[in-house]
Coordinates of C-alpha atoms (C1' of nucleotides) in Angstrom, one line a residue:
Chain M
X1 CA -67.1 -6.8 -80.1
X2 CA -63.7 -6.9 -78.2
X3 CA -61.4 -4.4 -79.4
X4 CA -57.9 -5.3 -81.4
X5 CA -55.0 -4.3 -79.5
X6 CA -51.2 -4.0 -80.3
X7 CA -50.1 -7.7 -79.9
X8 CA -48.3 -8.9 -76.9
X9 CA -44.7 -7.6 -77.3
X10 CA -45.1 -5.1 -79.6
X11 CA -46.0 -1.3 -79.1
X12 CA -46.9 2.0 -81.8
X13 CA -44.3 4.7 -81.5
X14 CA -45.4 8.1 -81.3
X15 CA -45.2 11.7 -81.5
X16 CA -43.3 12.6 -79.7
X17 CA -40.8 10.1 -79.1
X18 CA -40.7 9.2 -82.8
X19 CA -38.8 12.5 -82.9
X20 CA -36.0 10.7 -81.0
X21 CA -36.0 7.9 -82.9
X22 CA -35.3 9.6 -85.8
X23 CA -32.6 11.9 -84.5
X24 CA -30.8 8.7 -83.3
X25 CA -31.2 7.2 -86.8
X26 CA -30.0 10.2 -88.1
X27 CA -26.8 10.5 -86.5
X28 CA -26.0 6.4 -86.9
X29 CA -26.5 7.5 -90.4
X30 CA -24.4 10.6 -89.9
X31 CA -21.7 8.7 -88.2
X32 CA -21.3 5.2 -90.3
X33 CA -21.0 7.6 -93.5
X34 CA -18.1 9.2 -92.0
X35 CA -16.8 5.7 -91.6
X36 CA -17.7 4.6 -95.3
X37 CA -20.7 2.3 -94.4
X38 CA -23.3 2.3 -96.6
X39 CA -26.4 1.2 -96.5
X40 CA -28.4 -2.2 -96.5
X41 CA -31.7 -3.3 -96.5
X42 CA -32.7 -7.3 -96.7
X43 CA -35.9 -8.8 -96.2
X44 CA -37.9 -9.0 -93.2
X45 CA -38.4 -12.5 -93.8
X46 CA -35.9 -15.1 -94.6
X47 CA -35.7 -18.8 -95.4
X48 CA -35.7 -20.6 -91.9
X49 CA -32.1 -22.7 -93.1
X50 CA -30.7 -19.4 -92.7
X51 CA -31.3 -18.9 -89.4
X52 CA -31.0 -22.1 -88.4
X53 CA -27.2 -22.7 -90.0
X54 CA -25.9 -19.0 -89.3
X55 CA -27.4 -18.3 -85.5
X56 CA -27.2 -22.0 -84.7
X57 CA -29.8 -24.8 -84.4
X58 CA -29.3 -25.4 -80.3
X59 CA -29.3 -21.6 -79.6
X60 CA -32.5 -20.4 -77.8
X61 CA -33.5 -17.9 -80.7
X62 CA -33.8 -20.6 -83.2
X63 CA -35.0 -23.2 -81.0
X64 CA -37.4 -21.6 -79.4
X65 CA -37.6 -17.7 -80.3
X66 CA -38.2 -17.8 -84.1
X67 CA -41.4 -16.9 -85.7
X68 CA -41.9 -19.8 -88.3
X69 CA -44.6 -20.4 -90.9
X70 CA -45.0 -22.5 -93.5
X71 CA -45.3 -20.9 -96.6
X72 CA -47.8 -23.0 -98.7
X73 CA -47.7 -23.3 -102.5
X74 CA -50.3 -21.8 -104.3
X75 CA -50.0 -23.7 -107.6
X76 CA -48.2 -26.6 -108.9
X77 CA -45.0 -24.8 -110.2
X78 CA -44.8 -23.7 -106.6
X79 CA -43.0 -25.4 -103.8
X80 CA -43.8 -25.2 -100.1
X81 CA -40.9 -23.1 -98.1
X82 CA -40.8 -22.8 -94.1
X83 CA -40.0 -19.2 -93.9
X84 CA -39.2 -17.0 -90.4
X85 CA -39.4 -13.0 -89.3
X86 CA -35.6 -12.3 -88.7
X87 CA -34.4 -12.8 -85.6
X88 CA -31.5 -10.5 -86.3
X89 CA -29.8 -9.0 -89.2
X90 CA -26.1 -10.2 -89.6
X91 CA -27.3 -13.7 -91.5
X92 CA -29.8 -11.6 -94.2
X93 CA -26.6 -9.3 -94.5
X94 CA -24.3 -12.2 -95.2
X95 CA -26.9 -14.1 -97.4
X96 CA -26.8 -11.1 -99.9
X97 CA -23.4 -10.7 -99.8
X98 CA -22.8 -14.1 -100.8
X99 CA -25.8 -13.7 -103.6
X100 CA -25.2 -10.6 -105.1
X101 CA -20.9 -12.3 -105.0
X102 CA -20.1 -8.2 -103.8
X103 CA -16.9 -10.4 -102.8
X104 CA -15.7 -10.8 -106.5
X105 CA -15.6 -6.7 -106.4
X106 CA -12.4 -7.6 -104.4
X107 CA -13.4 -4.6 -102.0
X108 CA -14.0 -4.8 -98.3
X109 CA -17.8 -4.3 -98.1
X110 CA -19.0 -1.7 -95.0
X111 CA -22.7 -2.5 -94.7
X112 CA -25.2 -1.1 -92.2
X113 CA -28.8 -1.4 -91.7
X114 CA -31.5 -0.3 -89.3
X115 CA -34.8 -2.2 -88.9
X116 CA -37.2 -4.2 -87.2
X117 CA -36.2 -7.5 -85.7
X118 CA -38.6 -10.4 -84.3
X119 CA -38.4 -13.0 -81.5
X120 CA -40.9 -14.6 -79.2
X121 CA -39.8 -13.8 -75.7
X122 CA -41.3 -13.1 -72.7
X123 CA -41.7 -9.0 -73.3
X124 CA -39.7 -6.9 -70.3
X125 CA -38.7 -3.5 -70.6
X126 CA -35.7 -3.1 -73.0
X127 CA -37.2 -6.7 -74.3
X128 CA -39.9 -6.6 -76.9
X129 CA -40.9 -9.2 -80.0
X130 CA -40.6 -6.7 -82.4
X131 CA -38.0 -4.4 -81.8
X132 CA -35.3 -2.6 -83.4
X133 CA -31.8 -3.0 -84.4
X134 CA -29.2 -0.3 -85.9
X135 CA -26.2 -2.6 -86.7
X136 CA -22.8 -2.8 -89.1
X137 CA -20.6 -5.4 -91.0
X138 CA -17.6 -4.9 -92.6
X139 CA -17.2 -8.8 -94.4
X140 CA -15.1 -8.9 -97.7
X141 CA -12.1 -11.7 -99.0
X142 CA -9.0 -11.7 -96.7
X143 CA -7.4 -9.9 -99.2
X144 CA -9.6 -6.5 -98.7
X145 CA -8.3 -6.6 -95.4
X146 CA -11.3 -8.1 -93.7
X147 CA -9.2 -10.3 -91.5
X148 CA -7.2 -7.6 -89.9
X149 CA -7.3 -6.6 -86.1
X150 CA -7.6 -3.2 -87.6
X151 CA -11.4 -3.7 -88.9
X152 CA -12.0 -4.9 -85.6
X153 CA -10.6 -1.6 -83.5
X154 CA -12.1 0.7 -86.6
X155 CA -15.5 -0.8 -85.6
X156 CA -15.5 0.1 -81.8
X157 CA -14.0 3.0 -82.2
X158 CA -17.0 3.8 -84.3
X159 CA -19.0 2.2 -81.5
X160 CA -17.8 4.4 -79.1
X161 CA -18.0 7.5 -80.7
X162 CA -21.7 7.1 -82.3
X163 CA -22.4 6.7 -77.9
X164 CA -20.3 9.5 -77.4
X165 CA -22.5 11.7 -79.9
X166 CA -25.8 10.1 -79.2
X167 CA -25.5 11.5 -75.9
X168 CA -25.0 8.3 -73.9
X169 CA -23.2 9.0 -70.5
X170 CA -21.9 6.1 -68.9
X171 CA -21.5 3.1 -71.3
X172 CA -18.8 0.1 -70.8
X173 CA -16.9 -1.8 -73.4
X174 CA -16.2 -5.6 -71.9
X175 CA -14.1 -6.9 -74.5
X176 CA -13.0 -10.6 -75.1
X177 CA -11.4 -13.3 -78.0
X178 CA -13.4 -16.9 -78.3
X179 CA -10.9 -17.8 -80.5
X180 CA -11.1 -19.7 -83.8
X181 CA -14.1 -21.8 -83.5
X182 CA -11.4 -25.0 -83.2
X183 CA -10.1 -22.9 -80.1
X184 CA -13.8 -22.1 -78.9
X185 CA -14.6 -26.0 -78.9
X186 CA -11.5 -26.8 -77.4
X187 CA -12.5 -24.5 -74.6
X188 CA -16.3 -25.5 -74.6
X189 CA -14.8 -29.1 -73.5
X190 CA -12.2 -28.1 -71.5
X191 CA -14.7 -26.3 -69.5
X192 CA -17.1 -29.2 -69.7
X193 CA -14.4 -31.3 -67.7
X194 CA -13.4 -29.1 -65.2
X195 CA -17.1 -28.6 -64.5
X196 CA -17.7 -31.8 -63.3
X197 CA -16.4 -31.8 -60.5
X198 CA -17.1 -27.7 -59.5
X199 CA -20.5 -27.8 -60.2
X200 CA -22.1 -29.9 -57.7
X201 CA -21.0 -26.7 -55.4
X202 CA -22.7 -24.5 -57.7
X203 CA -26.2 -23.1 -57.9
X204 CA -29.2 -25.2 -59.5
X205 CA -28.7 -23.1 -62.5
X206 CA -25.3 -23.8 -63.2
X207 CA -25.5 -27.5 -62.5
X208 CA -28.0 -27.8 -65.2
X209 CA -25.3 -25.6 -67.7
X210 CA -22.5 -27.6 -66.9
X211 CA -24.1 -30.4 -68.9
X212 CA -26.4 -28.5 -71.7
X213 CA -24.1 -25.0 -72.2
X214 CA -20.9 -24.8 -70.4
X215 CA -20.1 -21.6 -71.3
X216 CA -23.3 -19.8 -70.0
X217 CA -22.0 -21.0 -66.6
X218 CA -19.3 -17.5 -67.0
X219 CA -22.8 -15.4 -66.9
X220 CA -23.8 -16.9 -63.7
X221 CA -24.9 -13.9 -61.7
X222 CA -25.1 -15.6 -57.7
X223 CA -22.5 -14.0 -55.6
X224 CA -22.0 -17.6 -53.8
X225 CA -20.7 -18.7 -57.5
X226 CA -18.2 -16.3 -58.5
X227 CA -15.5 -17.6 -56.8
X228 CA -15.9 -21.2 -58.4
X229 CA -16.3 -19.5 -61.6
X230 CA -12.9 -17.6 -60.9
X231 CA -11.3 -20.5 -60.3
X232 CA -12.0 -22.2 -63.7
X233 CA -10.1 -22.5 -67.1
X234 CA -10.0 -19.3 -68.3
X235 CA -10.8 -19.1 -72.6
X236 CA -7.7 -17.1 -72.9
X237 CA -5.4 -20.3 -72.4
X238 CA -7.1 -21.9 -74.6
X239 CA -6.6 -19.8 -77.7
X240 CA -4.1 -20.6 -80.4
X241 CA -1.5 -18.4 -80.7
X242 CA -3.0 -16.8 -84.3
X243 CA -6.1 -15.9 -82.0
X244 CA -4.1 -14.2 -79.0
X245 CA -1.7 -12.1 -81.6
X246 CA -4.7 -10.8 -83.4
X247 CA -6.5 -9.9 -79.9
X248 CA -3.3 -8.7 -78.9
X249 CA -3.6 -6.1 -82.4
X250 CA -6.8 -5.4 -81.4
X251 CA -6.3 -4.2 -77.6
X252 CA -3.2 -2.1 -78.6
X253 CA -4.9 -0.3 -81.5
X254 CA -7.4 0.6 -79.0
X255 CA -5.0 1.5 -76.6
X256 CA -3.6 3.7 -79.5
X257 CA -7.2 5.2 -80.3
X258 CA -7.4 5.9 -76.7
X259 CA -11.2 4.0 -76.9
X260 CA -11.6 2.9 -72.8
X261 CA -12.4 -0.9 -72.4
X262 CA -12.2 -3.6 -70.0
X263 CA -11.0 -7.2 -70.4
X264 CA -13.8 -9.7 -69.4
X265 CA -12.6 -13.1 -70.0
X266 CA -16.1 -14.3 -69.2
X267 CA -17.5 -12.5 -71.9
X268 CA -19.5 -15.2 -74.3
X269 CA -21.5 -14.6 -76.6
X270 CA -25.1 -16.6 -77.4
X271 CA -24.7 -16.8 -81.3
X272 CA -23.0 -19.6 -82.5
X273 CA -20.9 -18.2 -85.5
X274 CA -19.1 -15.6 -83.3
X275 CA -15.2 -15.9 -83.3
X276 CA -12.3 -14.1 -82.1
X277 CA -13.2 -10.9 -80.6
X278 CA -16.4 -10.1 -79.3
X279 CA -17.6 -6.9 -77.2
X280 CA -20.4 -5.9 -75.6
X281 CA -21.1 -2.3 -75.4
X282 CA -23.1 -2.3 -71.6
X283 CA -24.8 0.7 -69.4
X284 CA -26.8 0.7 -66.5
X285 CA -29.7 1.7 -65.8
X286 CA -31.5 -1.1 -68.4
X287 CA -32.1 -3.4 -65.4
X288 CA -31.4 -7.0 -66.0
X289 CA -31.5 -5.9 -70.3
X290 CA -28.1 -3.7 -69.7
X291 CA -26.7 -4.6 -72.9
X292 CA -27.2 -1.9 -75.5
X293 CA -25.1 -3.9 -78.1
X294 CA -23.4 -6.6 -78.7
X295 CA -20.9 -7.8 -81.8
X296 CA -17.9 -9.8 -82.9
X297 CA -16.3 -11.9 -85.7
X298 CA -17.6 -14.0 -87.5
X299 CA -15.1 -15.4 -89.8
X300 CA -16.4 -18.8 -90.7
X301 CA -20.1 -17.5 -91.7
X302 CA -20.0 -17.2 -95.1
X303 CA -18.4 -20.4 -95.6
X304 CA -21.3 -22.0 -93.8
X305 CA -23.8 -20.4 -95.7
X306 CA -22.4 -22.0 -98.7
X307 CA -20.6 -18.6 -99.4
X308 CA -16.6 -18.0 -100.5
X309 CA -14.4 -17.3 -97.1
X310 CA -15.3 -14.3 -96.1
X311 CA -14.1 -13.0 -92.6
X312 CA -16.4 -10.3 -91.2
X313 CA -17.0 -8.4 -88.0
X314 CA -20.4 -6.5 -87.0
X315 CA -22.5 -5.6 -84.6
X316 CA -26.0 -5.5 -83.2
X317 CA -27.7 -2.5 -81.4
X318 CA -30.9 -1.8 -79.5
X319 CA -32.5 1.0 -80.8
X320 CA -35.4 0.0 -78.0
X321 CA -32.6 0.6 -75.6
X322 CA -30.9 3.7 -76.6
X323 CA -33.9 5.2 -76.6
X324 CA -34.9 4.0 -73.0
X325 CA -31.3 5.3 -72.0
X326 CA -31.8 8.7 -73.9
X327 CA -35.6 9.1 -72.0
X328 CA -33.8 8.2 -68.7
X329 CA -30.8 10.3 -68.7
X330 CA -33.2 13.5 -69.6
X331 CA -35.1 12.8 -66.8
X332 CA -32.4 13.2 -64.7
X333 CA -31.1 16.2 -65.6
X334 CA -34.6 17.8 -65.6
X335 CA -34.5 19.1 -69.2
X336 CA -37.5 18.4 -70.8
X337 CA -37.2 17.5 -74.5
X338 CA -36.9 20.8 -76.3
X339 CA -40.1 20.8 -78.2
X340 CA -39.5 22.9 -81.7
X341 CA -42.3 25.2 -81.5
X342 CA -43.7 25.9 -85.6
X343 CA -43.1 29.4 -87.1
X344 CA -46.2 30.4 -87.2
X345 CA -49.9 30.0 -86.0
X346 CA -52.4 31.2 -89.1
X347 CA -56.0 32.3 -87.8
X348 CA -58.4 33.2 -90.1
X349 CA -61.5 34.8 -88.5
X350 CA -64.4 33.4 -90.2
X351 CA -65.0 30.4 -92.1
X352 CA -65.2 32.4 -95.0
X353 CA -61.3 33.3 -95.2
X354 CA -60.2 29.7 -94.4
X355 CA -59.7 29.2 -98.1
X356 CA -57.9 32.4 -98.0
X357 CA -55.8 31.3 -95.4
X358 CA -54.8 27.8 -96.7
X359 CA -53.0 29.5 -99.4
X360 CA -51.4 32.2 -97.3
X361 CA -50.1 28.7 -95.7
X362 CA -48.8 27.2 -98.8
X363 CA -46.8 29.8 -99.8
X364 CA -45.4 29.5 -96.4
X365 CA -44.8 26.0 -96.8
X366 CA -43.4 26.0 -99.5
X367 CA -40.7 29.1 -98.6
X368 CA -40.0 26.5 -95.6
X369 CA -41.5 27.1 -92.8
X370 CA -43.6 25.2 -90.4
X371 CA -46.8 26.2 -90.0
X372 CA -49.7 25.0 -88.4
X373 CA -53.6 26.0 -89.9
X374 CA -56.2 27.0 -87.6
X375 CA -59.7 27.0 -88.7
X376 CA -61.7 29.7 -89.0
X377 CA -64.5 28.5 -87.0
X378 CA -62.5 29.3 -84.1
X379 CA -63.2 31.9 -81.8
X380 CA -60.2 34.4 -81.8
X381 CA -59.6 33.6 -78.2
X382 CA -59.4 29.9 -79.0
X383 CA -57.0 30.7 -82.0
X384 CA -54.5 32.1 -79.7
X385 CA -54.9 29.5 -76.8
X386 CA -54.0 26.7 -79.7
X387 CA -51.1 29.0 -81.5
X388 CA -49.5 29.4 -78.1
X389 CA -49.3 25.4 -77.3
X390 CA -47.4 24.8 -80.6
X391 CA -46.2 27.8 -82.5
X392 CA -43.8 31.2 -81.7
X393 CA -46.1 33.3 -83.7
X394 CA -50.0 33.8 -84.3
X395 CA -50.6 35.1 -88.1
X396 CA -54.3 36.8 -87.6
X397 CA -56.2 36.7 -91.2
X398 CA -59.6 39.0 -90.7
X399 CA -61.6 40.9 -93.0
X400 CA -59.1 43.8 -92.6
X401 CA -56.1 41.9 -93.2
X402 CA -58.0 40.3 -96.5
X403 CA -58.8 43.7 -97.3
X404 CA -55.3 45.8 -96.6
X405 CA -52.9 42.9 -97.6
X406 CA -51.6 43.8 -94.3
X407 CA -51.2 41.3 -91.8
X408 CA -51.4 41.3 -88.0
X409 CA -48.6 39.3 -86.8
X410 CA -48.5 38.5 -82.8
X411 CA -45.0 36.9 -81.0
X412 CA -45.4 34.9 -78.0
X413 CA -42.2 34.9 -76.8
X414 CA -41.8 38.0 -76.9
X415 CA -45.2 39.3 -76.5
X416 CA -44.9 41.6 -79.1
X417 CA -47.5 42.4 -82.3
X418 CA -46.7 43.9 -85.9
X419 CA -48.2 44.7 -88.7
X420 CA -46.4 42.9 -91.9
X421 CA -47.1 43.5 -95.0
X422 CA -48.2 40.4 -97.1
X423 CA -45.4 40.0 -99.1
X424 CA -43.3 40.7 -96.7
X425 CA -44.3 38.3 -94.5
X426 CA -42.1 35.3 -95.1
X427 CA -38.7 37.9 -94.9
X428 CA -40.1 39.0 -91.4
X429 CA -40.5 35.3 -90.3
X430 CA -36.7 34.3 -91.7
X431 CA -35.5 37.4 -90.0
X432 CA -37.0 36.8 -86.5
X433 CA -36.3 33.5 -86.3
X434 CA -32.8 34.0 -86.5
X435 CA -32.9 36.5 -83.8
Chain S
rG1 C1' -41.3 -21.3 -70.8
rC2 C1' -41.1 -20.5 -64.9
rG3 C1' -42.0 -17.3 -60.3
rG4 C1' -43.8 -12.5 -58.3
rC5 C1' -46.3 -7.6 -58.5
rU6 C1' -49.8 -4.6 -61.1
rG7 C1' -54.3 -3.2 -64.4
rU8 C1' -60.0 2.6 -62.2
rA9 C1' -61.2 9.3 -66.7
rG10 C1' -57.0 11.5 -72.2
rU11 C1' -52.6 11.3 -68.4
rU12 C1' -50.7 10.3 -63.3
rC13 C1' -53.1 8.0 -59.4
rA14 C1' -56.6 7.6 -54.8
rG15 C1' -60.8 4.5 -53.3
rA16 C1' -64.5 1.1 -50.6
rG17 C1' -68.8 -5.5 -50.7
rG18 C1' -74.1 -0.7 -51.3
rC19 C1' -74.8 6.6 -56.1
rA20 C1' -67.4 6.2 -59.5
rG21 C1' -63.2 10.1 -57.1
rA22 C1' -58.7 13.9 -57.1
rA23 C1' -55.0 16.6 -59.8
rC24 C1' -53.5 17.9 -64.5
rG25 C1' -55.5 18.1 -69.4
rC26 C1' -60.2 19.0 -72.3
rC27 C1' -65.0 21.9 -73.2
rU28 C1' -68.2 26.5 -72.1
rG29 C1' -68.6 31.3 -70.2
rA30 C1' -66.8 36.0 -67.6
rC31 C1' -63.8 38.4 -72.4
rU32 C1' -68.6 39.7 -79.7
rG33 C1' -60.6 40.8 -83.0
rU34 C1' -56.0 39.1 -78.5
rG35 C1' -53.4 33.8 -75.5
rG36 C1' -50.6 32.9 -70.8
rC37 C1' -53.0 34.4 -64.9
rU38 C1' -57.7 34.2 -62.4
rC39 C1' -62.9 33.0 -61.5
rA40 C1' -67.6 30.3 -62.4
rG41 C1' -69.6 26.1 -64.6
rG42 C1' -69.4 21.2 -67.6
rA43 C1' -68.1 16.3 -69.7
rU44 C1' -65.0 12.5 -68.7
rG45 C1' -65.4 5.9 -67.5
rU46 C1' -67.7 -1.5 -70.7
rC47 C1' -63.3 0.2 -63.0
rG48 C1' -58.3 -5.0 -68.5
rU49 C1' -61.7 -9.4 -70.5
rG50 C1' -64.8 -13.5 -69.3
rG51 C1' -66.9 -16.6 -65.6
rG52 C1' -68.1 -17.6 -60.3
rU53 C1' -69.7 -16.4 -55.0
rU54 C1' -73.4 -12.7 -53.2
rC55 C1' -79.8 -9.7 -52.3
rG56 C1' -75.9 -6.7 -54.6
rA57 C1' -69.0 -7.3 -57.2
rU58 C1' -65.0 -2.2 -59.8
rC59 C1' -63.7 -4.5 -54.7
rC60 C1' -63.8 -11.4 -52.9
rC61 C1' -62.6 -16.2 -55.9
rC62 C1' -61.1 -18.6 -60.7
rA63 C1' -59.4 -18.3 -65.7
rC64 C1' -57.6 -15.4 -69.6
rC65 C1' -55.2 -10.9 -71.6
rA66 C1' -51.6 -7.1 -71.1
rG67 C1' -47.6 -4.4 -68.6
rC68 C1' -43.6 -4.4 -65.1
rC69 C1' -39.7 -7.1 -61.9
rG70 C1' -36.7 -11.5 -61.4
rC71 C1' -35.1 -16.2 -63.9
rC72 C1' -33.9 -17.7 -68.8
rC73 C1' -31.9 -15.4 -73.1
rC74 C1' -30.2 -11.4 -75.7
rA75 C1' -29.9 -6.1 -78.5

RNA sequence: GCGGCUGUAGUUCAGAGGCAGAACGCCUGACUGUGGCUCAGGAUGUCGUGGGUUCGAUCCCCACCAGCCGCCCCA
């Protein structure tokens, strides 16, 4: 019988990298309180419409990158429902805002999540079909302030210190406004025309964006291209003039904050309900995945999710990434993840004092401390070899430690061995640890 | 979805159309209640999966699966 495997795209995280997951986890946590986020969780499956009329129905993701099923009804009262995995997180985030009217509270709502997120690509590194996103959305009525270029430098100022204290070396912030999505239109055609008479000079790629997504033609990556793509309309000009002045709040606040950035004009962004400012958050290192995050405004989203106006601004990042930036940048500096060793190694010699030792254990445990439980029909030599791999200290239980409540305690580090009375044994641990 | 590279022990990797290899790790002993160092021994395995060519395929050919790189796209 062939043997099930982890399907194509998706991986099991393990001990001990899990231990880096969490940390990061824990300081986005950490971090977003500090800021007043609080925490969101939506389902991991969503009606398709949502996708389809928040991402946008001609972007890759939902045309091609969703996991759809049909969800069949199971009785008459029940309706069929095409459902999909989320693809991201910002439309689940915006549905429940809109459902649970946290508008009406009048209050600026800071949400964040962390979870998984799902779309069929071809797998890469830094590219998987189940992979994970730690994002943010502060969304709320004009009137909580949602609108202002403030929320906007608040965010990446939050962006840049959660790097900062992740221990990522080395990021960039490219920065840019799309405008209104009248002024993003605007552009998309003004673009269009100017296109047709650049791109026949242009690589195969670009002729074929000119026609089906003018704007991806700014990503264009062939050296031959760039100075064609210099030479084009620049978004910028094309924004009204509420657009520029709230950019224009943005970049000074930041300026202000002291939070380093640099202007790319040609910064776009795939999701179709971005607006105004978007960022990208880059390092590199990731190979052609360099982006570890990615955000903007999205002031129109509510509205066409059937929702009351709404203005938001969020942001998306790749937990998948961080990590694979974390891994890398300890490699370099040759510091091998600290591995906490446990407190404490108990040996009992002889099956018979196992049971003996699994309470010694619990009370342990239960005073705190990590401790590992050896068996007892383990040869003493054995004992030690396994303490040493994982704890500080060996705790030997024997017939004479049963016997004289007086325990033989051995330090690795330090090579030393005491005798420590039973109830004295936790103190002694506490006390040497801190030494 | 397209193009390229790769897939051999738990891990990192050699290998050659004819008995399946190394290092590290693992197990046993030297050492019966003292680890690390050393020494002596031992086990690693559907050679990614399925077909084909061949007297014989882990090696050559085809397909599939998976990973990686680039494209595409994005976090």
């Amino acid at each position: 019988m062939a043997t099930l495997k982890a399907v194509r795209g998706t991986r099991d995280l393990l001990p001990p990298e899990t231990e880096l997951w969490n940390r990061i986890e824990a300081t986005a946590r950490r971090v977003f309180a500090r800021y007043n986020f609080g925490e969101i969780r939506t389902p991991i499956f969503e009606d398709t419409a949502l996708f389809a009329r928040s991402v946008g129905e001609e972007t890759d993701i939902v045309s091609k990158e969703m996991y759809t099923w049909e969800d069949r009804a199971r009785a008459q009262s029940e309706k069929a429902q095409s459902l999909t995995l989320r693809p991201e997180n910002t439309a689940g985030v915006v549905r429940a805002y809109i459902e649970h009217k946290l508008g009406e509270s009048g209050q600026l709502q800071k949400l964040y999540y962390i979870g998984p997120q799902f779309r069929r690509e071809r797998p890469q590194k830094g590219r998987y079909r189940q992979f994970w996103q730690i994002g943010a959305e502060a969304i709320g009525p004009p009137s909580s302030g949602s609108e202002s270029p403030l929320r906007d430098a608040e965010v990446l100022e939050m962006l840049a210190t959660l790097l900062d204290e992740l221990g990522i070396k080395g990021w960039t912030l490219e920065l840019n406004s799309v405008g209104s999505s009248a002024d993003r239109a605007r552009y998309n055609e003004v673009l269009r025309t100017a296109l047709v008479s650049v791109a026949p000079k242009m690589c195969v790629d670009c002729q074929r964006r000119a026609v089906t997504n003018p704007l991806r033609v700014l990503d264009c990556k062939v050296p031959e291209d760039q100075p064609l793509i210099e030479s084009l309309p620049k978004i910028g000009d094309s924004l009204g003039a509420e657009a520029k002045e709230h950019f224009a709040a943005v970049v000074a606040a930041l300026d202000s904050a002291g939070v380093p950035y640099i202007l790319n004009h040609r910064l776009v962004r795939g999701l179709d309900y971005y607006t105004r400012t978007t960022f990208e958050f880059t390092h590199g290192g990731l190979g052609a995945q360099n982006a570890l995050l990615g955000g903007g405004r999205y002031d129109g989203l509510s509205e066409a999710l059937g929702g009351p106006r709404a203005p938001g601004i969020g942001f998306a990042m790749g937990l998948d990434r961080l990590v694979l930036t974390l891994q890398a940048g300890d490699l370099n500096q040759e510091s091998a993840p600290p591995q906490v060793a446990l407190d404490a190694y108990i040996a009992p010699l002889g099956e018979n004092l196992n049971a003996a030792a699994l309470t010694l254990a619990r009370e342990l445990r239960r005073a705190g401390f990590n401790v590992e439980l050896g068996d007892g029909s383990f040869r003493l030599k054995k004992s030690f070899e396994a303490a040493d791999k994982i704890a500080r200290r060996i705790v030997i239980l024997g017939e004479d430690e049963l016997q004289s409540g007086i325990l033989t305690v051995k330090d690795f580090t330090r090579g030393t061995q005491t005798k420590v009375p039973r109830a004295e044994l936790a103190a002694f641990l506490a006390t040497a640890a801190g030494e």
